[in-house]
PDB file of C-alpha atoms in Angstrom:
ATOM      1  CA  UNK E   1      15.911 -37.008   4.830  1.00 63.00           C
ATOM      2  CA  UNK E   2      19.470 -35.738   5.349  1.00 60.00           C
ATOM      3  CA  UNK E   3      21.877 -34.720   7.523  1.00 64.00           C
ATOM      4  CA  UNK E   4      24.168 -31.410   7.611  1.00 65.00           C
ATOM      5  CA  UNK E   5      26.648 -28.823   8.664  1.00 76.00           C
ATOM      6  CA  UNK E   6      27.263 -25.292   7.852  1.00 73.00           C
ATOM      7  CA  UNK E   7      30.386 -23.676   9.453  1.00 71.00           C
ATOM      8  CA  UNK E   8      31.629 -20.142   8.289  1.00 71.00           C
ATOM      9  CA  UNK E   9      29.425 -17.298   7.120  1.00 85.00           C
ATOM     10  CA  UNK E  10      26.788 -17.874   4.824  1.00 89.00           C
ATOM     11  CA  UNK E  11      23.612 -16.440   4.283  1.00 91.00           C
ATOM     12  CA  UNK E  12      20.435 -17.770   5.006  1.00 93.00           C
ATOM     13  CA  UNK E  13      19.300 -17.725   1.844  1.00 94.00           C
ATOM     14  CA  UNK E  14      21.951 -19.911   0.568  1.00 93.00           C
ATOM     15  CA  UNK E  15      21.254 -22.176   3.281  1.00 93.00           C
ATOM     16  CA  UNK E  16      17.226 -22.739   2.658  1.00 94.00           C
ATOM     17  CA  UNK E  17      18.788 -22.754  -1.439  1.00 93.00           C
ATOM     18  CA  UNK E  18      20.667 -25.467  -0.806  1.00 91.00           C
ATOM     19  CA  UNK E  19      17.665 -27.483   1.324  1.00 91.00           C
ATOM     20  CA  UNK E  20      15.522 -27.113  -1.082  1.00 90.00           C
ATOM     21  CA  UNK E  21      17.987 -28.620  -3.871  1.00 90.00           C
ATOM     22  CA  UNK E  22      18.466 -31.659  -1.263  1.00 89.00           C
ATOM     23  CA  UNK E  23      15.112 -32.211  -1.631  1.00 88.00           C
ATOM     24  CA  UNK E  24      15.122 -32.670  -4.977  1.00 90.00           C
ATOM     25  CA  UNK E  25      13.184 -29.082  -5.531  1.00 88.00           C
ATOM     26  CA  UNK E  26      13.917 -26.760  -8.745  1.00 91.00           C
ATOM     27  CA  UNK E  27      15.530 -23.372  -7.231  1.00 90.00           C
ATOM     28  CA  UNK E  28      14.210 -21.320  -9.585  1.00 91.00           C
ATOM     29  CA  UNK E  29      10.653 -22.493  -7.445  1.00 91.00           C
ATOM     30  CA  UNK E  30      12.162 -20.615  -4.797  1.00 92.00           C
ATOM     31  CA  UNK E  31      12.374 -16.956  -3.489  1.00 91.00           C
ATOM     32  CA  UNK E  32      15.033 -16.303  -1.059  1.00 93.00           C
ATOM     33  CA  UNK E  33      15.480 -12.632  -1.685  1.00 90.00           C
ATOM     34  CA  UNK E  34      14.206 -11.381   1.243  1.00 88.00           C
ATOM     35  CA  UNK E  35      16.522 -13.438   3.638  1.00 93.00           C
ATOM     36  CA  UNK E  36      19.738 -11.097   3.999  1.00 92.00           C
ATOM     37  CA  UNK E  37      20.828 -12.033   7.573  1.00 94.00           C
ATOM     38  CA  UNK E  38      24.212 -14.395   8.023  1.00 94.00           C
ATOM     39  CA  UNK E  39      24.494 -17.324   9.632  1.00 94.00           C
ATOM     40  CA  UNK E  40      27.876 -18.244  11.408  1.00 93.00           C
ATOM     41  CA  UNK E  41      26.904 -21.632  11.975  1.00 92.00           C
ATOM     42  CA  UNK E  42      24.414 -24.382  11.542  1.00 93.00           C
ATOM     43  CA  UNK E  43      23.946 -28.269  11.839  1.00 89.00           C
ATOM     44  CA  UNK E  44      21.254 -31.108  11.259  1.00 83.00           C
ATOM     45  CA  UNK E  45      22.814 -33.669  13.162  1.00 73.00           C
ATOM     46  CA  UNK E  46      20.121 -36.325  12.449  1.00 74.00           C
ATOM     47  CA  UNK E  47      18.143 -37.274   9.722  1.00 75.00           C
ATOM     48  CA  UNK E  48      15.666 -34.191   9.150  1.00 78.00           C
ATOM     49  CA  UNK E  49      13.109 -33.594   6.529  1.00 87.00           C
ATOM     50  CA  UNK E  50      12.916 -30.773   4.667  1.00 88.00           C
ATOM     51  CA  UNK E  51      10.768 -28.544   6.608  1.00 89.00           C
ATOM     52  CA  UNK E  52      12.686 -30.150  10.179  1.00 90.00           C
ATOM     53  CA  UNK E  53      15.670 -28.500   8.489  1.00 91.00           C
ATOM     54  CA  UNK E  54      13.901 -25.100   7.675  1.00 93.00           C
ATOM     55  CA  UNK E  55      11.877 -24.849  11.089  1.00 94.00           C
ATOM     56  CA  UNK E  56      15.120 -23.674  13.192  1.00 94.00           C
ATOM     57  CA  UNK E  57      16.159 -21.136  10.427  1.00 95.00           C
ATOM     58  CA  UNK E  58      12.617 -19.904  10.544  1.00 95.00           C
ATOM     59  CA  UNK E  59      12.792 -19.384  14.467  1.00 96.00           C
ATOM     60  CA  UNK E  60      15.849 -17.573  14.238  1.00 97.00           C
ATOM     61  CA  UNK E  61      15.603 -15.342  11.893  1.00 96.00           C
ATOM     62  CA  UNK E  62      11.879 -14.427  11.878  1.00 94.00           C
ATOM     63  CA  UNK E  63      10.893 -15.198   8.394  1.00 94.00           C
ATOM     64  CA  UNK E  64       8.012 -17.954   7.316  1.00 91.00           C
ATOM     65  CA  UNK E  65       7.751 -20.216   4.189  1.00 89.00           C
ATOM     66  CA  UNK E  66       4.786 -20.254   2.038  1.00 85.00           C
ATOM     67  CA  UNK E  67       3.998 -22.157  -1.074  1.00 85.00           C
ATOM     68  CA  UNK E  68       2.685 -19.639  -3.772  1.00 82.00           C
ATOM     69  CA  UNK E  69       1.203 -21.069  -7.003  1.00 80.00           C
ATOM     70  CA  UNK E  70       3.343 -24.423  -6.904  1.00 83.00           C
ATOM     71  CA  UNK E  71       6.339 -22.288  -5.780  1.00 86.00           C
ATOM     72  CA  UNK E  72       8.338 -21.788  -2.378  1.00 88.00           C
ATOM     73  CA  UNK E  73       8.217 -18.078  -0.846  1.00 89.00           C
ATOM     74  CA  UNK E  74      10.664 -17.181   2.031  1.00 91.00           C
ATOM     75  CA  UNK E  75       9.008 -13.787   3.729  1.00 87.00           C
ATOM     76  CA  UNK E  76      10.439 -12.102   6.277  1.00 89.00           C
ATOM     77  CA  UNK E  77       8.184 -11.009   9.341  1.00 86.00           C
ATOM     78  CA  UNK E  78       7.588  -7.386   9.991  1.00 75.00           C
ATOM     79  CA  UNK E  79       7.802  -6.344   5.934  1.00 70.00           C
ATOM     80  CA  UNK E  80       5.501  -3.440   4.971  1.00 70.00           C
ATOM     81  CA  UNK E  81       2.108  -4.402   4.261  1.00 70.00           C
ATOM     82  CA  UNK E  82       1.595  -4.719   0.466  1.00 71.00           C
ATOM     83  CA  UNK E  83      -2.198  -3.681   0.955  1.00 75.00           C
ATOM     84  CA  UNK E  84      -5.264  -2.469   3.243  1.00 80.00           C
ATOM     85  CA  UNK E  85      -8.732  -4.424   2.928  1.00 76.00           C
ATOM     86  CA  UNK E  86     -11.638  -2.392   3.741  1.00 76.00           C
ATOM     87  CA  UNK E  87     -14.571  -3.053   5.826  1.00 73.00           C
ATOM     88  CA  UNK E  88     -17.129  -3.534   2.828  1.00 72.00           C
ATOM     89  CA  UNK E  89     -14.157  -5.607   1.262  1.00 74.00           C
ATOM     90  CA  UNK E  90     -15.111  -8.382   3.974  1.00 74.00           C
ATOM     91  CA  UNK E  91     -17.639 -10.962   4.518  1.00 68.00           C
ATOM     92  CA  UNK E  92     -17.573 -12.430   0.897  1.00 61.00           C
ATOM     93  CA  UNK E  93     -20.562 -14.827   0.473  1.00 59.00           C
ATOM     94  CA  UNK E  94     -22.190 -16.094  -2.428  1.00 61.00           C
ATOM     95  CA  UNK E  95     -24.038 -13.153  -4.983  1.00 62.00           C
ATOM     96  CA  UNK E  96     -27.203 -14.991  -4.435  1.00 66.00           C
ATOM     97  CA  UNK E  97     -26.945 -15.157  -0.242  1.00 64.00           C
ATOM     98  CA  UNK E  98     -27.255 -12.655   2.582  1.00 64.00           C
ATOM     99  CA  UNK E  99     -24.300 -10.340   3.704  1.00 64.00           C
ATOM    100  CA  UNK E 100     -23.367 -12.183   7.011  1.00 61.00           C
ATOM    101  CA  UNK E 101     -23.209  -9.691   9.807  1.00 67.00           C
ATOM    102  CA  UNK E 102     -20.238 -10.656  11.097  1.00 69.00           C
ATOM    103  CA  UNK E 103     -17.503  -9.444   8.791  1.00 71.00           C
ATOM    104  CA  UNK E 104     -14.894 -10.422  11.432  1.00 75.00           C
ATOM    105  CA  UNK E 105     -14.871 -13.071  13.810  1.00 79.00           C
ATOM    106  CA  UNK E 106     -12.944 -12.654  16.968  1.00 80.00           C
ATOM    107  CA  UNK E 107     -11.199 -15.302  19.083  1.00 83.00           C
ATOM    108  CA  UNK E 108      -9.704 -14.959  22.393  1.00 83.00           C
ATOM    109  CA  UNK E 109      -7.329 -17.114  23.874  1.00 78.00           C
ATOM    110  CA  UNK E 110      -7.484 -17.979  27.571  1.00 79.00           C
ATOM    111  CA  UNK E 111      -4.665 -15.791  29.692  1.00 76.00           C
ATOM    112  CA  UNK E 112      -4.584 -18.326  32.007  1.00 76.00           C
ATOM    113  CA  UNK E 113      -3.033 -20.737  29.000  1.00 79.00           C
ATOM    114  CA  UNK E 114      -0.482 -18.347  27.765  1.00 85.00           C
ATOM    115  CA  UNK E 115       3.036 -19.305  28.781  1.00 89.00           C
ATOM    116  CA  UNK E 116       4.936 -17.112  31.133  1.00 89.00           C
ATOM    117  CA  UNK E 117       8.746 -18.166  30.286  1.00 93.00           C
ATOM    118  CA  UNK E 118      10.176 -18.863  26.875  1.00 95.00           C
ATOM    119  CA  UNK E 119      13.481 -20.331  26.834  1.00 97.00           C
ATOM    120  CA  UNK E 120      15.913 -21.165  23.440  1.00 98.00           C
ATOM    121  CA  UNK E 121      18.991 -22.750  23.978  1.00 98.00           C
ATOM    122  CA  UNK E 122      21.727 -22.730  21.165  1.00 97.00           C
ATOM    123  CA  UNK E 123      25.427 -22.944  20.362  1.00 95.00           C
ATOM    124  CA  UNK E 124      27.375 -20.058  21.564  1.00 96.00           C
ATOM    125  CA  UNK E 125      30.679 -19.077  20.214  1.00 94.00           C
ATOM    126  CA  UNK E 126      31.830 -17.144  23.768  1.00 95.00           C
ATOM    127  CA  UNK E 127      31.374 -20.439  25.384  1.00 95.00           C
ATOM    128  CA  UNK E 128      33.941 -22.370  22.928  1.00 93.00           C
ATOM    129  CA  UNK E 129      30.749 -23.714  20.893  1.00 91.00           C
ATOM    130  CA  UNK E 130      28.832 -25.092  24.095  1.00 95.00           C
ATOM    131  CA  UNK E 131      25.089 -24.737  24.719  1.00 96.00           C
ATOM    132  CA  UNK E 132      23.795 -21.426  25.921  1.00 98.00           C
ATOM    133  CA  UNK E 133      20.436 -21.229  27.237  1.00 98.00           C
ATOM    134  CA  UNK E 134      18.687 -17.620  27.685  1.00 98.00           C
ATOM    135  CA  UNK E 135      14.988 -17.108  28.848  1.00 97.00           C
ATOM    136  CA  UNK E 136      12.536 -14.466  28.671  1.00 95.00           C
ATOM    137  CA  UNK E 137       9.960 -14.528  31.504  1.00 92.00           C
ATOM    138  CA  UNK E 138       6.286 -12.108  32.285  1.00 86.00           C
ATOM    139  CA  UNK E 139       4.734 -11.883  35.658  1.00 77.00           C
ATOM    140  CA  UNK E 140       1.549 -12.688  34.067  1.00 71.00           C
ATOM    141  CA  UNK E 141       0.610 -16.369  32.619  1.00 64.00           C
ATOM    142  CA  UNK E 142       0.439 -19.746  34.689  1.00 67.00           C
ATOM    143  CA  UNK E 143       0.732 -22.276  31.450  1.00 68.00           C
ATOM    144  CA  UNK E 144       2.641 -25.141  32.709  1.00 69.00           C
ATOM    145  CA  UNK E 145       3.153 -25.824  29.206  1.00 74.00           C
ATOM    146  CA  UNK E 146       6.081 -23.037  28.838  1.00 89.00           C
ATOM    147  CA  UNK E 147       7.999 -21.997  25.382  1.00 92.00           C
ATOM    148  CA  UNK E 148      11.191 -24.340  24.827  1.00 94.00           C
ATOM    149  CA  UNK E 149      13.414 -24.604  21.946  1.00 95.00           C
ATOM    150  CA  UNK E 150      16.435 -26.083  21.380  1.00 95.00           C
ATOM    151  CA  UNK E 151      18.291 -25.138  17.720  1.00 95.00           C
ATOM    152  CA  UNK E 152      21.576 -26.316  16.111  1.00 93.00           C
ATOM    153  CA  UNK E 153      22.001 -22.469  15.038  1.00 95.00           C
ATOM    154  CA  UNK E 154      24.951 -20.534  16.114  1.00 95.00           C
ATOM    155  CA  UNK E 155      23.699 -17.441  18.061  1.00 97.00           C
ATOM    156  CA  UNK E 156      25.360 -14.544  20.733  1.00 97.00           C
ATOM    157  CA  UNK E 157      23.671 -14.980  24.146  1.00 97.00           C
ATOM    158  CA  UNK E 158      22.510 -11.260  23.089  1.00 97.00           C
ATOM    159  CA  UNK E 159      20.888 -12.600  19.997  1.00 97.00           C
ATOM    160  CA  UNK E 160      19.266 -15.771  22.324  1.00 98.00           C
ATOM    161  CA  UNK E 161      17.881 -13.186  24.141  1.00 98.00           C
ATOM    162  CA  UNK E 162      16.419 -11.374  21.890  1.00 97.00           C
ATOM    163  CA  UNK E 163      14.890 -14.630  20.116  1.00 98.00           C
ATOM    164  CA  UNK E 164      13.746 -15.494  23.854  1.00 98.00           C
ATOM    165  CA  UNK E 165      11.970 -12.232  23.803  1.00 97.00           C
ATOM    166  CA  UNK E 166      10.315 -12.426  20.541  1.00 96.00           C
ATOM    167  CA  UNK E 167       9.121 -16.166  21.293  1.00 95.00           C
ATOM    168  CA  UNK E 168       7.308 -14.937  24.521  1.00 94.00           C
ATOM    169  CA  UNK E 169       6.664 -11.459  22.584  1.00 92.00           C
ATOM    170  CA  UNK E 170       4.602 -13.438  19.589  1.00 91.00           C
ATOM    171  CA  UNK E 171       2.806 -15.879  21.822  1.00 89.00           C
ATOM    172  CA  UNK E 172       0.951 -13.474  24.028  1.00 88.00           C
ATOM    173  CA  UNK E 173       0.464 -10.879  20.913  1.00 85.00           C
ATOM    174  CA  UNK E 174      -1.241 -13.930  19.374  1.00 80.00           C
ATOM    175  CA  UNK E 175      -3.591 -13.746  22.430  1.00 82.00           C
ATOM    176  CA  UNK E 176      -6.830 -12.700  19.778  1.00 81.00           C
ATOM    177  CA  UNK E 177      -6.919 -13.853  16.359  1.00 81.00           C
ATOM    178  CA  UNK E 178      -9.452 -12.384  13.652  1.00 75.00           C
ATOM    179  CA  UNK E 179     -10.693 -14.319  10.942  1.00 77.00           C
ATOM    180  CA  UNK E 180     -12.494 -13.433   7.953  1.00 75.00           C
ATOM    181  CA  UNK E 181     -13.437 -13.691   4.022  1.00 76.00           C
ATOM    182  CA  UNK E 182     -12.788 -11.423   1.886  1.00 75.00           C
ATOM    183  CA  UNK E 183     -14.997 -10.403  -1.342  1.00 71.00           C
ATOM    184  CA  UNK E 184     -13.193 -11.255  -4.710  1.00 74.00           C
ATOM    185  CA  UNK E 185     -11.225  -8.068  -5.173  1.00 72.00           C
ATOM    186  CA  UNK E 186      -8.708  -9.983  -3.052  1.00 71.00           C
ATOM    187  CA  UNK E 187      -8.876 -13.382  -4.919  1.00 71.00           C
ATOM    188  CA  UNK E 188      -4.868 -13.104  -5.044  1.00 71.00           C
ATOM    189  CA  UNK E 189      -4.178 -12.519  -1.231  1.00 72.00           C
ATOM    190  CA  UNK E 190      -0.801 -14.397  -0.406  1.00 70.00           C
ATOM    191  CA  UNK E 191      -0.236 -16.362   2.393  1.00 67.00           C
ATOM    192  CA  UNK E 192       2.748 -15.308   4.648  1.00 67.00           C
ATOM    193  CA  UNK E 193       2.510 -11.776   3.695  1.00 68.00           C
ATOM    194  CA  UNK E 194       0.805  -8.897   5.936  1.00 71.00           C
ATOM    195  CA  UNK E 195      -1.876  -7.284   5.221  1.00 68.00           C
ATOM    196  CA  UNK E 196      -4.116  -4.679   7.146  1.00 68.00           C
ATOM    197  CA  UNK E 197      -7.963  -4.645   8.188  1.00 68.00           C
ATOM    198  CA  UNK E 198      -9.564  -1.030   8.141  1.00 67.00           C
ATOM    199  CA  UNK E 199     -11.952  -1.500  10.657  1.00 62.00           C
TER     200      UNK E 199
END
């Protein structure tokens, strides 16, 4: 665990770099190439693990971590798909057993659970450094359980708002989830990047 503070620009790439050498990782374990954005300020003001120190970053700029054959994979959100998997491609089962009939399973969440105001409150340099809190808000939703986050990241109240957005944006496209197994042909799928069903 560790504590730390970032003031100036730096990108967020050097930022999860130096993390992960805090933690006692190799960097050449570690792809950061796809994290371009700058960061004009950040601090871990108490002790934080490695991923506690990651998980704000992540928020904020939209990208996830995965671990890829014993190494560390930053991937931004929203990159272009690096394949399509068929139909026939899903359902993978054992040579020897029946094709299951349900190449995709489908699960719904409840609308009535879904929150109807996120709200991310940061460090804003128009208000001399002070807290900033912006909130995103739907008609629909009656979760009394509503999206809060507070982050040590420096931020415009436009960018809050448009993290507000995306938090409330991400938890209601999340609404239905698919989930299914694919035939070997994708034995190398990675985790954290996108990938389309032809349905």
């Amino acid at each position: 665990e560790f504590t730390a503070t970032v003031e100036g620009l730096l990108g967020v790439g050097e930022i999860v770099g130096d993390v992960v050498r805090r933690c006692g990782l190799d960097l050449n374990l570690v792809a950061t190439g796809s994290l371009t954005d700058d960061v004009r300020g950040y601090a871990i003001g108490q002790a934080a693990s490695g991923v506690g120190a990651l998980q704000p970053l992540a928020l904020a700029f939209d990208f996830d971590v995965a671990e890829v054959g014993g190494a560390l994979r930053c991937v931004k959100r929203g990159a272009s798909a690096l394949g399509v998997i068929l139909l026939e491609q899903l359902a993978g089962h054992d040579g020897t057993a029946a094709r299951p009939d349900d190449e995709i399973r489908w699960t719904r969440t409840q609308v009535t659970s879904l929150p109807r105001e996120a709200t991310i409150t940061f460090p804003d340099p128009d208000r001399d450094w002070q807290p900033n809190a912006q909130s995103a808000r739907r008609s629909q939703g009656s979760a009394d359980s509503n999206l809060a986050s507070e982050i040590a990241v420096v931020l415009s109240a436009d960018e809050g708002r448009r993290l507000a957005d995306r938090m409330l944006w991400e938890a209601w496209t999340g609404i239905q989830t698919a989930t299914a197994q694919t035939d070997d042909r994708w034995i190398s799928i990675e985790p954290g990047r996108t990938y389309y069903f032809q349905t």
